[in-house]
Structures are given as C-alpha cells and as structure tokens.
PDB file of C-alpha atoms in Angstrom:
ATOM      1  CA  UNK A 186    -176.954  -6.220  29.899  1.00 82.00           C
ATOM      2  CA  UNK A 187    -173.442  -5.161  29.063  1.00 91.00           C
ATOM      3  CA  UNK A 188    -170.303  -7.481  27.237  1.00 93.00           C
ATOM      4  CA  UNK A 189    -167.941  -8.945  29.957  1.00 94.00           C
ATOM      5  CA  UNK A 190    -164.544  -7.073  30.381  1.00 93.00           C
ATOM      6  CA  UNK A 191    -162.599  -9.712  29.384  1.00 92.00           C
ATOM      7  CA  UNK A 192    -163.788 -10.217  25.862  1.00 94.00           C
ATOM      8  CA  UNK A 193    -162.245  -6.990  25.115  1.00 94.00           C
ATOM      9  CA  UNK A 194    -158.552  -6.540  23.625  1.00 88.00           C
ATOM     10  CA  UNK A 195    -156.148  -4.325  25.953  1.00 86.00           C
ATOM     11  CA  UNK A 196    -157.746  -2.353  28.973  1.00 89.00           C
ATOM     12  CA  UNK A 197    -161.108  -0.798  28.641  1.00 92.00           C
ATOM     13  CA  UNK A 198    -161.931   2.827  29.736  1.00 93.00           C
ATOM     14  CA  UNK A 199    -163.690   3.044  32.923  1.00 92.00           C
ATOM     15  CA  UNK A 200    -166.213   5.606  31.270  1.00 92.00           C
ATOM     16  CA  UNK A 201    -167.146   2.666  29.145  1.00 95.00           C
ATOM     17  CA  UNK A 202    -168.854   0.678  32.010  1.00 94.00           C
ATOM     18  CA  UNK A 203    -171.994   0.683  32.970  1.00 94.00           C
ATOM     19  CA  UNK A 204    -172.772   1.682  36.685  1.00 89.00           C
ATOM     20  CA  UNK A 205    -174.901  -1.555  37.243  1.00 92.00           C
ATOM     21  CA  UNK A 206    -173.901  -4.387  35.671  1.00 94.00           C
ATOM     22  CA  UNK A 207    -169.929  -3.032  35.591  1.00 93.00           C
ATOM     23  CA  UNK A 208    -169.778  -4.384  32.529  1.00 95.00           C
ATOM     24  CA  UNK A 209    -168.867  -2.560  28.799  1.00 97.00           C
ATOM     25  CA  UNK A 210    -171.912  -0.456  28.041  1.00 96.00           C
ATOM     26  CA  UNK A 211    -174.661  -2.054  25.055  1.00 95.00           C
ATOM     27  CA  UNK A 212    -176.566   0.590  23.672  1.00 95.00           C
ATOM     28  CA  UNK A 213    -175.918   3.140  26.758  1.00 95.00           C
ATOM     29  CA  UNK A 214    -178.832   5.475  28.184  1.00 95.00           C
ATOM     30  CA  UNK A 215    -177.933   8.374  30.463  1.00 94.00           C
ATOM     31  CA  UNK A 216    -180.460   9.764  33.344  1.00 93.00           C
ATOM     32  CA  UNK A 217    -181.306  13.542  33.476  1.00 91.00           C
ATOM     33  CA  UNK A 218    -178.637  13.452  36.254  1.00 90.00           C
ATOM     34  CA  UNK A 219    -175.952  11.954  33.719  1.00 90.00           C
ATOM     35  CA  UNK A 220    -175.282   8.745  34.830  1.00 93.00           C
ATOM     36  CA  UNK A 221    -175.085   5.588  32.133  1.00 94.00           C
ATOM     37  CA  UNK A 222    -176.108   2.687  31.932  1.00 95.00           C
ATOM     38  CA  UNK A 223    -177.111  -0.456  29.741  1.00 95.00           C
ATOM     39  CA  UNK A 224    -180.499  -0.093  28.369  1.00 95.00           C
ATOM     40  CA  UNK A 225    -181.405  -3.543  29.319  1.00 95.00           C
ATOM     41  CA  UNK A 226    -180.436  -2.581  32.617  1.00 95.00           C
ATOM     42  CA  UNK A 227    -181.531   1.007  33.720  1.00 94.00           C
ATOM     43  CA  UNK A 228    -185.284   0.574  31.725  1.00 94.00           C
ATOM     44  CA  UNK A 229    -186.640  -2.057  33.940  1.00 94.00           C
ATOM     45  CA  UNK A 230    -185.131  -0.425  37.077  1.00 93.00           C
ATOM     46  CA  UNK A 231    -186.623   2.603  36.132  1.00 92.00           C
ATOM     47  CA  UNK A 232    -189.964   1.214  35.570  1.00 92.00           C
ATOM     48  CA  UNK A 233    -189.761  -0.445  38.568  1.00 91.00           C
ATOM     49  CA  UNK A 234    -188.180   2.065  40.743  1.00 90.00           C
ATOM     50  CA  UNK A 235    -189.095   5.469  39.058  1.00 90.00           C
ATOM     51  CA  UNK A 236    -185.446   6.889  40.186  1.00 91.00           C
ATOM     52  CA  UNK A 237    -182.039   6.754  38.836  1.00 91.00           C
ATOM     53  CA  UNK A 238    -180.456   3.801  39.960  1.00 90.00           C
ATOM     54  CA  UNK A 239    -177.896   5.574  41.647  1.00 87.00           C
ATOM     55  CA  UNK A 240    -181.089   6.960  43.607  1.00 79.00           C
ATOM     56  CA  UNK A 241    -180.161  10.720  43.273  1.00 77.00           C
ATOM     57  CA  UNK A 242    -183.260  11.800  42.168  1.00 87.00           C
ATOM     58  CA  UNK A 243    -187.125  10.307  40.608  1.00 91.00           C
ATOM     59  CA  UNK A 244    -187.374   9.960  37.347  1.00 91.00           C
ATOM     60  CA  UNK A 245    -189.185   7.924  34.471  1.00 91.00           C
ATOM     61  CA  UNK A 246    -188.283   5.938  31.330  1.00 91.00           C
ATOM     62  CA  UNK A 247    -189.068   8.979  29.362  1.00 92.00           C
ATOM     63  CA  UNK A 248    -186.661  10.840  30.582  1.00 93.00           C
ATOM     64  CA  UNK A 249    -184.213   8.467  29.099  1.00 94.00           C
ATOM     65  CA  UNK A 250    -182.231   9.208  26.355  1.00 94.00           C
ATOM     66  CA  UNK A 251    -179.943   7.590  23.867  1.00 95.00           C
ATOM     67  CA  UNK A 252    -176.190   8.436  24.039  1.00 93.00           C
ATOM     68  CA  UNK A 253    -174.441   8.611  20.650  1.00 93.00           C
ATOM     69  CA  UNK A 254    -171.305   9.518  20.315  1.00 94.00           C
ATOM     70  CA  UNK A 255    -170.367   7.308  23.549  1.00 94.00           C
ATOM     71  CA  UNK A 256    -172.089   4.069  21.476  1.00 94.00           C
ATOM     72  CA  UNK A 257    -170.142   4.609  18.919  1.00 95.00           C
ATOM     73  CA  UNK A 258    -166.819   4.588  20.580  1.00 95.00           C
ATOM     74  CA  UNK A 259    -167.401   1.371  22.150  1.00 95.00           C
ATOM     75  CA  UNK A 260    -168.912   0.012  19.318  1.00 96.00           C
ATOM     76  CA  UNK A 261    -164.992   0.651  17.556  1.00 95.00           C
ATOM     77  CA  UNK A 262    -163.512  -1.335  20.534  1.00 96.00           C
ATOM     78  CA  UNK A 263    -162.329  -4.627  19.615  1.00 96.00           C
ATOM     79  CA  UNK A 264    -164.203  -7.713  21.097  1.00 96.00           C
ATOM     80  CA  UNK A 265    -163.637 -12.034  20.939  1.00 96.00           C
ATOM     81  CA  UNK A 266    -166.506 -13.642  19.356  1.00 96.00           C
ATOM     82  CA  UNK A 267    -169.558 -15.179  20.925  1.00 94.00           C
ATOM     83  CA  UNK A 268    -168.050 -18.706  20.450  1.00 95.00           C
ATOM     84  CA  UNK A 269    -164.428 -18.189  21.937  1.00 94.00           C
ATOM     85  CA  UNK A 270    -165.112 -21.209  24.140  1.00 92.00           C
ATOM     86  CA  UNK A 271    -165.965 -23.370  21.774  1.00 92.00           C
ATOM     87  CA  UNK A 272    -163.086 -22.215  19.946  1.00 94.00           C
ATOM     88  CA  UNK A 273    -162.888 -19.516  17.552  1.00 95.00           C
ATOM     89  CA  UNK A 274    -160.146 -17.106  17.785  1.00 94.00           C
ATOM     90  CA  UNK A 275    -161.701 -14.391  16.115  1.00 96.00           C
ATOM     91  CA  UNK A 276    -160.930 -10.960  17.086  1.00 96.00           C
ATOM     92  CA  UNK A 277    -163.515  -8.212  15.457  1.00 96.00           C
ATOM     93  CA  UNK A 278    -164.584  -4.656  16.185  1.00 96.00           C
ATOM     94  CA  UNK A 279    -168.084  -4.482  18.020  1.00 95.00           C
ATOM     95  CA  UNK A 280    -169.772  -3.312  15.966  1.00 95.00           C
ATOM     96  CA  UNK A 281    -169.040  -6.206  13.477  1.00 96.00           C
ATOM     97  CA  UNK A 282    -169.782  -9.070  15.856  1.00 95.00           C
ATOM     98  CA  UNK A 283    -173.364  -9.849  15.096  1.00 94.00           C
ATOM     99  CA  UNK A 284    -172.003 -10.122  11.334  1.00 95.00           C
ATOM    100  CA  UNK A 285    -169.231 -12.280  12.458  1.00 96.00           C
ATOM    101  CA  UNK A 286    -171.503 -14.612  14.519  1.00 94.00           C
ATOM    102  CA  UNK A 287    -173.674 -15.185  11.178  1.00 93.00           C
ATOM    103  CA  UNK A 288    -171.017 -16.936   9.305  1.00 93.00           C
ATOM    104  CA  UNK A 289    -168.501 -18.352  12.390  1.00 96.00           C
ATOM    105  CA  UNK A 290    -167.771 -22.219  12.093  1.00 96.00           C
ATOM    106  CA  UNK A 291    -167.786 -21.973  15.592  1.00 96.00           C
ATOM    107  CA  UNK A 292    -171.812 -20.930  16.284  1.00 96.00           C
ATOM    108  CA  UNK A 293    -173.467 -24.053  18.222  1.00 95.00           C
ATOM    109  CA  UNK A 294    -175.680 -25.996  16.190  1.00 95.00           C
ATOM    110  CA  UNK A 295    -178.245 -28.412  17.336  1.00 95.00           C
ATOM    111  CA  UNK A 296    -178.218 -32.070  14.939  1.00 94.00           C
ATOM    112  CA  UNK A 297    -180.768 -32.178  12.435  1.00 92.00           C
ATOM    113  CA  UNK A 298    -181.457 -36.406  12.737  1.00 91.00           C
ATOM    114  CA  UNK A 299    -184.603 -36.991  14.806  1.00 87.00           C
ATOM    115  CA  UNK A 300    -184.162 -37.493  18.303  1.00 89.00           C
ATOM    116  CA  UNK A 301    -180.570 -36.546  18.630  1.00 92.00           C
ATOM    117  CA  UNK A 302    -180.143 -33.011  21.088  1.00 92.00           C
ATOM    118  CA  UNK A 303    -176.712 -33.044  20.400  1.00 93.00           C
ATOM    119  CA  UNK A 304    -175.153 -29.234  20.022  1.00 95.00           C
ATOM    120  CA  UNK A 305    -171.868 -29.036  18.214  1.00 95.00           C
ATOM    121  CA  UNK A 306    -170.287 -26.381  15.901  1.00 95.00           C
ATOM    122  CA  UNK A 307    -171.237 -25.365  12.611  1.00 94.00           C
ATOM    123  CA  UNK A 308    -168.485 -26.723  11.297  1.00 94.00           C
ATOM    124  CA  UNK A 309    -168.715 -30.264  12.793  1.00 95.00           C
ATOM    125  CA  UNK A 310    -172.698 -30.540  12.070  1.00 95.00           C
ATOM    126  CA  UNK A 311    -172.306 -32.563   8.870  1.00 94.00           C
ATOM    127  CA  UNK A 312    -169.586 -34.541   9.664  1.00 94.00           C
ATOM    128  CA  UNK A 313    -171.849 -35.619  13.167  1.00 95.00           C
ATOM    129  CA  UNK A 314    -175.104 -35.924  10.878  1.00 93.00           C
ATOM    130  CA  UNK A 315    -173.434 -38.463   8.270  1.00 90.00           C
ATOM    131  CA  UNK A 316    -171.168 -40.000  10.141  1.00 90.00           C
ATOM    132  CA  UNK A 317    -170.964 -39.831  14.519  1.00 91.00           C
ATOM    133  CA  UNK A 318    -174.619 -39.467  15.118  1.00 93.00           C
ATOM    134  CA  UNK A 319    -176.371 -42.970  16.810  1.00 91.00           C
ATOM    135  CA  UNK A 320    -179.851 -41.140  15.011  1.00 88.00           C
ATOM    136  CA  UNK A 321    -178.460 -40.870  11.568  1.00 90.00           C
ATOM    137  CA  UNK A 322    -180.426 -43.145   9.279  1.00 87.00           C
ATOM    138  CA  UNK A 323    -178.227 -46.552   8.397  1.00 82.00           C
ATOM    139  CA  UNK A 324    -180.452 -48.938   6.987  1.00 81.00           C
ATOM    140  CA  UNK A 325    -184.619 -49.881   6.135  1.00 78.00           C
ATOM    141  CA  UNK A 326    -186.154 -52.790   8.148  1.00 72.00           C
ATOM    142  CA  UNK A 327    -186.154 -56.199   6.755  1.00 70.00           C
ATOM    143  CA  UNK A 328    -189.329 -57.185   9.264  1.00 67.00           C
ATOM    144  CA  UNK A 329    -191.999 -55.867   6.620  1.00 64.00           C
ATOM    145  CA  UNK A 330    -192.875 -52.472   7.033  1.00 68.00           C
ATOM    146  CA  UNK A 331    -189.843 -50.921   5.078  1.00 69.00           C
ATOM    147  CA  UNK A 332    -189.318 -47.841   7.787  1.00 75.00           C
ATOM    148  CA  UNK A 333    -185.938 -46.475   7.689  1.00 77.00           C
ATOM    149  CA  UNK A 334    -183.712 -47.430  11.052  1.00 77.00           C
ATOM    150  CA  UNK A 335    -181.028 -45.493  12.618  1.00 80.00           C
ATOM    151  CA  UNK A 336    -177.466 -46.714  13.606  1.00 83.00           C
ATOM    152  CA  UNK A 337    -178.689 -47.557  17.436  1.00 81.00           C
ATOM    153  CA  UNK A 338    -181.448 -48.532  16.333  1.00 76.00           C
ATOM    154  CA  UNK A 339    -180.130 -51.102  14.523  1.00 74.00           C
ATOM    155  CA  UNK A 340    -177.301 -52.121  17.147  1.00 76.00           C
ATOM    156  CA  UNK A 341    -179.996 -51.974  20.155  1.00 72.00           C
ATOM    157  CA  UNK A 342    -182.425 -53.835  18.251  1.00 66.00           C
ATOM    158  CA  UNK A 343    -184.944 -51.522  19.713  1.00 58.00           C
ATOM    159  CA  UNK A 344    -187.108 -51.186  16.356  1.00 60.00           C
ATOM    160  CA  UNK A 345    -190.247 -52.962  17.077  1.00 61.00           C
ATOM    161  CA  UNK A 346    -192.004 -53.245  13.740  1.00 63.00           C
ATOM    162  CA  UNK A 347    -195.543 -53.020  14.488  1.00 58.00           C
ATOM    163  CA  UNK A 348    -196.297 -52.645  10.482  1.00 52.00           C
ATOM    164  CA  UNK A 349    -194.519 -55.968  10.005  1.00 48.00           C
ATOM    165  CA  UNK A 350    -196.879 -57.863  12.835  1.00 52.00           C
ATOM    166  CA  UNK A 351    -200.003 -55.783  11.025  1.00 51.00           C
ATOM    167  CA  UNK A 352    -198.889 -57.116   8.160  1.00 48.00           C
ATOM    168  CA  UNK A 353    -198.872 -60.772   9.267  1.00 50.00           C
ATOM    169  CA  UNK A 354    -202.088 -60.346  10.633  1.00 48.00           C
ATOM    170  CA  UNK A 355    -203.707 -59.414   7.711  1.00 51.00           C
ATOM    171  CA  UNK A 356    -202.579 -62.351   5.522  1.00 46.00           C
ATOM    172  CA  UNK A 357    -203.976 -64.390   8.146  1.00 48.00           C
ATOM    173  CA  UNK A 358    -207.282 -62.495   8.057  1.00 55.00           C
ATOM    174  CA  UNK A 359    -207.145 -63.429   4.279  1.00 54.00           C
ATOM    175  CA  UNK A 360    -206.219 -66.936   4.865  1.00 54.00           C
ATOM    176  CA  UNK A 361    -209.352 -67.692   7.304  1.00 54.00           C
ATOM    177  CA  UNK A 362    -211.452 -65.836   4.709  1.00 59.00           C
ATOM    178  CA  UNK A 363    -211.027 -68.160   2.241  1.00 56.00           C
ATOM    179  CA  UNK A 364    -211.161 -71.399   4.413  1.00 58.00           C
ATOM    180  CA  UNK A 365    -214.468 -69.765   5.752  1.00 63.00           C
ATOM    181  CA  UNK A 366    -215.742 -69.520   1.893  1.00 59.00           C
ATOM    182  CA  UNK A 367    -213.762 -72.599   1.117  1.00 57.00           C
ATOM    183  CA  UNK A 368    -215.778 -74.559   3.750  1.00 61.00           C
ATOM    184  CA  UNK A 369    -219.221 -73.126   2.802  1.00 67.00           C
ATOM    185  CA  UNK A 370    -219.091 -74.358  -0.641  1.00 60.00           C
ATOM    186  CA  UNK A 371    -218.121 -77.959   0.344  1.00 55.00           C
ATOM    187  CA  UNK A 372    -221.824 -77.627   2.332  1.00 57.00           C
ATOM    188  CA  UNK A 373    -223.620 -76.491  -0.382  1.00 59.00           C
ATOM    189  CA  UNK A 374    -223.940 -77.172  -4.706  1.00 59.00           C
ATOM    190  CA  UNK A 375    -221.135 -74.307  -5.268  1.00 55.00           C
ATOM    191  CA  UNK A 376    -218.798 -77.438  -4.494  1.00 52.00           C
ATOM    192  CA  UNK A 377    -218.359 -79.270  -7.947  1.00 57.00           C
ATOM    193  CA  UNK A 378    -218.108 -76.091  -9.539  1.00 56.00           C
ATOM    194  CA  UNK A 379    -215.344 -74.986  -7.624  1.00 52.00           C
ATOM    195  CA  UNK A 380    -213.444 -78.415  -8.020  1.00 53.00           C
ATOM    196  CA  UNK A 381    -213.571 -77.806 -11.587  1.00 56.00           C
ATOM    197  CA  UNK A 382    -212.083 -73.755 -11.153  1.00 53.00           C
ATOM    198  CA  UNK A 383    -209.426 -75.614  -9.288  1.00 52.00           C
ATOM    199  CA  UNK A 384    -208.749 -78.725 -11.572  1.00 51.00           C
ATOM    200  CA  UNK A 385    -208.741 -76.255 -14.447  1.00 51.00           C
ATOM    201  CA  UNK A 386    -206.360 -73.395 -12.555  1.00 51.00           C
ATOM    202  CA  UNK A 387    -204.141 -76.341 -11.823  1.00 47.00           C
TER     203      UNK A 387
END
C-alpha cells in the first residue's frame, strides 16, 4: 500500500513510486510489461482485473515477480517513525522501522485497568495505570463483600454491593431459623431442656 512521501527525509526519486497508490514503493512487483507497483496494490487488481493496471496488456498474478535490487534501495532511504504524531522524532532507515516501532516510547498503548479504552503512549501507560486512570483500583468495599473499587467508582458511588445485601439476607435466613426451632421447642417437652442449655451457656 506504499509509505506516504512525506515521511521520507529530502526528495524521493520518482522511480521509487508506485504507479497506483503514488506513494514510496513496499515490497515492489513489476508486470511482464515493466511497470511497478506495491504488492498490496497490483495483486488484488490483478486478480480482479487480469491486466496490468496501466491496462497495456492481460496478464495474471503469476506473472508477477519480485523486484530486488529496487527494494533494497528504498529500503536504505530514510523514513519518520510510525508514531511521529504522537511524538517521536525518530529518524531511521526503512528497513529498520519495524525494529524501531518494537521498542519506541511513542507506540499507542491501550490501559490495562478494566473498563478503561484509553490509548496513550508506551511511555505514559504506567504513569495513567497507577496514577490518571478513573478504573485504576483505589480501595475494597466496606459494604460486605470485600470487592476491590476503582477511583470513580468510589467518587460516583456507583458500586452497588449485591454480595453485601446477600450477605444480610442470609443472617436473616439464620435468624428466622432459629426463632422457627426456638418456637417449636416452647410447644413441645424439648423446652426445659433447652432452658437449662441456655441457663448453663449463660
């Protein structure tokens, strides 16, 4: 699909364009007729079309072929990196870019804490994590269920502890257990001996 002209330093040879996209060639093809172009750009024409796509004659993918010593030319030209918008100044030689973009502090990169689809750079992602980000964690719930809350969580007051109302509920279940049991032995003999179990737990 070709690099954009302007990424490159100083004035690029016209040779080095490709005749669809007129952009610097990536990984060039030429025709049987001798015309280049991107690969990403002549296959599907040709696949499509079955012609060159300067439609001077018919022909198929096969007929394709790889164009060397031209790749490795441009490959020596010197390019800005991937993230010169978001910052980095970086100028490297083509064919080092993909290396470059591996390590830049200036590659986007998406916030780890759940729920957050904030993109900043490399550089910035731990600082946002631990410190900027309204999903970092900052504190566990004091309502019962012991869940970890995040920072707008906990200035929203959006965390509706369900655990905590579960909770509640069951220690009521248990409570109207035992008045159920308590109440069955006052009707029946079990009575006097639980009066002494109490007098004695007492």
């Amino acid at each position: 699909m070709g690099f954009e002209l302007d990424r490159f330093k100083g004035t690029v040879d016209p040779d080095f364009k490709c005749n669809l996209c007129n952009k610097v060639l990536e990984d060039p093809l030429t025709t049987p007729c001798g015309h280049v172009f991107c690969s990403g750009c002549v296959l599907p024409w040709v696949v499509q079309q079955n012609s060159c796509p300067v439609k001077c004659q018919r022909i198929s993918a096969k007929e394709l072929n790889h164009v060397l010593p031209l790749r490795n030319l441009i490959l020596k030209l010197e390019i800005k990196c991937d993230n010169h918008a978001r910052g980095c100044d970086a100028v490297v030689t083509l064919q080092h870019l993909a290396e470059h973009a591996e390590t830049c502090d200036f590659s986007p990169a998406k916030c780890g804490n759940r729920g957050c689809e904030e993109v900043v750079s490399a550089r910035d992602l731990d600082a946002h994590m631990r410190e900027a980000c309204e999903h970092r964690a900052a504190g566990i719930c004091e309502g019962g269920c012991g869940l970890t809350l995040t920072l707008r969580e906990q200035k929203s007051s959006g965390h509706c502890c369900k655990h905590a109302d579960i909770k509640k509920f069951q220690v009521f279940q248990l409570d109207f257990k035992f008045l159920r049991w308590f109440f069955s032995c006052v009707e029946t003999d079990l009575f006097p001996k639980l009066q002494r179990k109490l007098y004695f737990a007492s």
